XYZ file of N, CA, C and O in Angstrom:
284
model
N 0.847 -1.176 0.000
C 0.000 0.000 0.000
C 0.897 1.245 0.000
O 1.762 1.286 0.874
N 0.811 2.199 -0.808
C 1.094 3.728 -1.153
C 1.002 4.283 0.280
O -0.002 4.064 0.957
N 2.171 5.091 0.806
C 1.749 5.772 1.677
C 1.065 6.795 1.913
O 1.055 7.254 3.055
N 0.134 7.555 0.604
C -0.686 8.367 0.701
C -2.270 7.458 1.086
O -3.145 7.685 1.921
N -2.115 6.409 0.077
C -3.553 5.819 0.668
C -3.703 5.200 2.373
O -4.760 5.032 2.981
N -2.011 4.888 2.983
C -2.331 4.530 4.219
C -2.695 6.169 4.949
O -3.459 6.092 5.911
N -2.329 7.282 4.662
C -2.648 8.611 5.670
C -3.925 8.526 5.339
O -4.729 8.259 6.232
N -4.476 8.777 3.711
C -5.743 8.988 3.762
C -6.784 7.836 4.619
O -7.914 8.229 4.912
N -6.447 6.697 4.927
C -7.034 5.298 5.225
C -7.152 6.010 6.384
O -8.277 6.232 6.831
N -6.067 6.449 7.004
C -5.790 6.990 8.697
C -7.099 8.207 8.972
O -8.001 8.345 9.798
N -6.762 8.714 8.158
C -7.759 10.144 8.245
C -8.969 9.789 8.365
O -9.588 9.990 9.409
N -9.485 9.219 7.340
C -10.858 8.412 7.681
C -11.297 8.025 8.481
O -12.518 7.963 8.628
N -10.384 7.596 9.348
C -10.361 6.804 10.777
C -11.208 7.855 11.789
O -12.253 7.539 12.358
N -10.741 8.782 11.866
C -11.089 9.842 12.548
C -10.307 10.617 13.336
O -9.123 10.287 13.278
N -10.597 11.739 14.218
C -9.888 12.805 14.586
C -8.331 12.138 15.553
O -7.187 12.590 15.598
N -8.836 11.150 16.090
C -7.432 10.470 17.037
C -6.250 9.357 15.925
O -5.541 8.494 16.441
N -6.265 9.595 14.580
C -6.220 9.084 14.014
C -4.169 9.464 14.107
O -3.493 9.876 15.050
N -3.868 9.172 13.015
C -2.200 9.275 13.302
C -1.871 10.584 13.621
O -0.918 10.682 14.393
N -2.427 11.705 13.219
C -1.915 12.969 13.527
C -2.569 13.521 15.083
O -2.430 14.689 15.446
N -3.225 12.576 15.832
C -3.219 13.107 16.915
C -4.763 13.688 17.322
O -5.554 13.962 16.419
N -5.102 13.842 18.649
C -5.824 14.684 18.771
C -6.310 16.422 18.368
O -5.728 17.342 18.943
N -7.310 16.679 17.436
C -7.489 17.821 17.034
C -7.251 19.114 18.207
O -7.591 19.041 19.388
N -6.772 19.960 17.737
C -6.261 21.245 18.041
C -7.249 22.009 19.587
O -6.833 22.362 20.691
N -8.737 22.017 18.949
C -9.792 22.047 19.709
C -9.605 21.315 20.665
O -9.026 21.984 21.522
N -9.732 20.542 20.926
C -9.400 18.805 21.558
C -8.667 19.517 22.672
O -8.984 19.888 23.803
N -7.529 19.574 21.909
C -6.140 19.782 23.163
C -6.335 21.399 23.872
O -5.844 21.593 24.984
N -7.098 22.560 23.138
C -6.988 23.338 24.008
C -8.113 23.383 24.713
O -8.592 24.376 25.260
N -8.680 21.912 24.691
C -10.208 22.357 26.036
C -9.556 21.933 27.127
O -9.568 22.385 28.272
N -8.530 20.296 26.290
C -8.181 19.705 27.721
C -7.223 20.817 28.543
O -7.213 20.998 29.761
N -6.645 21.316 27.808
C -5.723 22.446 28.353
C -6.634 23.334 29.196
O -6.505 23.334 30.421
N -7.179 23.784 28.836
C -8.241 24.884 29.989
C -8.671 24.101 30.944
O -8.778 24.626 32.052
N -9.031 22.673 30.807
C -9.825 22.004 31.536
C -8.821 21.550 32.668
O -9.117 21.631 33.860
N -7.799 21.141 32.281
C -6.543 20.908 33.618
C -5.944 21.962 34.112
O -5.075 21.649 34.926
N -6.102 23.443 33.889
C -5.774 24.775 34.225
C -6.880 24.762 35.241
O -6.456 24.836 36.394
N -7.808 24.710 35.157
C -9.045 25.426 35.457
C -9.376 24.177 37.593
O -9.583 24.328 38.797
N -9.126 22.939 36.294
C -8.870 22.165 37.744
C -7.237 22.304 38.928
O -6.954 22.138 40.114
N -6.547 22.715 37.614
C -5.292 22.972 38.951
C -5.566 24.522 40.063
O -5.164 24.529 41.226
N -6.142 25.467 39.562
C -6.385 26.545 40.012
C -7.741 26.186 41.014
O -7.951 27.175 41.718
N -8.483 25.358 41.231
C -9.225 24.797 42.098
C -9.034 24.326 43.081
O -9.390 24.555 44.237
N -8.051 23.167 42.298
C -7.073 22.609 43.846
C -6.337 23.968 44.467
O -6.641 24.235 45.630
N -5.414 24.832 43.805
C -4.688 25.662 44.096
C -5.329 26.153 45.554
O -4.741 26.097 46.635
N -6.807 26.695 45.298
C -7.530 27.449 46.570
C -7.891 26.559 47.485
O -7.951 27.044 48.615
N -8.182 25.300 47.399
C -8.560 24.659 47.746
C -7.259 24.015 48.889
O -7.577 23.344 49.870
N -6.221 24.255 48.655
C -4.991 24.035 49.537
C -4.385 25.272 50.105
O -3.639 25.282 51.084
N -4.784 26.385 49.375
C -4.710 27.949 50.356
C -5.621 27.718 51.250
O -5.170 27.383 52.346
N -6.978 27.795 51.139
C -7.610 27.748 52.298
C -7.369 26.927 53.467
O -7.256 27.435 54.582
N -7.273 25.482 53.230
C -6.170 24.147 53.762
C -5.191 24.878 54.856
O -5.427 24.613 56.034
N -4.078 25.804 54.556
C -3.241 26.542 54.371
C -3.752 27.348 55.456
O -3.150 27.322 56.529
N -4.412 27.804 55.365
C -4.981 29.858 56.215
C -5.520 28.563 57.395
O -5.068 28.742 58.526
N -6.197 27.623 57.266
C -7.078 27.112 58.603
C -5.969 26.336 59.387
O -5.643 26.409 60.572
N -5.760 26.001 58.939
C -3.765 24.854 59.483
C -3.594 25.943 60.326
O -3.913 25.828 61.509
N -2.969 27.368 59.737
C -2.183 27.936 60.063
C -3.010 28.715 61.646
O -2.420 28.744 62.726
N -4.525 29.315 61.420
C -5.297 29.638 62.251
C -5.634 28.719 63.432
O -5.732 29.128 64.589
N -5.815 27.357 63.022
C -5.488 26.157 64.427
C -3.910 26.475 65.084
O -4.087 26.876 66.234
N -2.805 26.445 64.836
C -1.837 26.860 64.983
C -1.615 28.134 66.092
O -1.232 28.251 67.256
N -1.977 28.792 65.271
C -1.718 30.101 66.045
C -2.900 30.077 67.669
O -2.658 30.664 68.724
N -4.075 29.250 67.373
C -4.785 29.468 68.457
C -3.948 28.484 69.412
O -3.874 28.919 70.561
N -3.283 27.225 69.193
C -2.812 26.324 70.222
C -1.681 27.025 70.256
O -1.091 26.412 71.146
N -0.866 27.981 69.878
C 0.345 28.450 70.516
C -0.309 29.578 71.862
O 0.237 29.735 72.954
N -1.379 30.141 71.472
C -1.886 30.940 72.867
C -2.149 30.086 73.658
O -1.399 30.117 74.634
N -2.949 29.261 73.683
C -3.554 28.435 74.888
C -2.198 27.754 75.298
O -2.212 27.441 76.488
N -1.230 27.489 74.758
C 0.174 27.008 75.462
C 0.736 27.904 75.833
O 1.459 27.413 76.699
N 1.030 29.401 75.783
C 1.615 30.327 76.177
C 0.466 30.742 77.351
O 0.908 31.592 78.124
N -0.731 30.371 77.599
C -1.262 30.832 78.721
C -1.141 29.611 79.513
O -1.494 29.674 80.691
N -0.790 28.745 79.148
C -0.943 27.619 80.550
C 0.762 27.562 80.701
O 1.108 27.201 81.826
N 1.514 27.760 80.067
C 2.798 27.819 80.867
C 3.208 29.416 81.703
O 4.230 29.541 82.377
N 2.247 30.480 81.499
C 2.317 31.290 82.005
C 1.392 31.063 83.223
O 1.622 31.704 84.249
N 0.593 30.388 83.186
C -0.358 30.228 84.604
C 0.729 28.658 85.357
O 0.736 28.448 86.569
N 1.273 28.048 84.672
C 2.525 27.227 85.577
C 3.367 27.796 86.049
O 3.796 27.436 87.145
N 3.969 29.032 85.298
C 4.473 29.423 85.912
C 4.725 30.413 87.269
O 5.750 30.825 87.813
N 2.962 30.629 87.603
C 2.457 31.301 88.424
C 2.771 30.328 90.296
O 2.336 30.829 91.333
């Protein structure tokens, strides 16, 4: 077989065909894994701010009970 009739054979095949996923294709998935990394992103800031707000409240309540031990 001619290697023009195997591309055209390919093409026929359809869009995932030897040349790959269409253009469209790749820039949805592209937005679409942007869109989910920037989700997680907040989603581990906030994670982040509440960690940090538990934190800061158990360093007072330990700075008041070693200040009342040390009473």
């Amino acid at each position: 077989m001619l290697q023009i009739d195997k591309l055209q054979k390919n093409t026929e095949a359809g869009p995932l065909s030897v040349w790959g996923p269409t253009p469209n294709m790749e820039a949805g998935m592209l937005l679409h894994n942007i869109q989910r990394i920037m989700q997680e992103n907040e989603r581990l800031k906030k994670e982040v701010f509440e960690r940090s707000n538990r934190i800061e409240s158990q360093n007072v309540k330990i700075a008041e009970l070693l200040e009342r031990n040390q009473r």
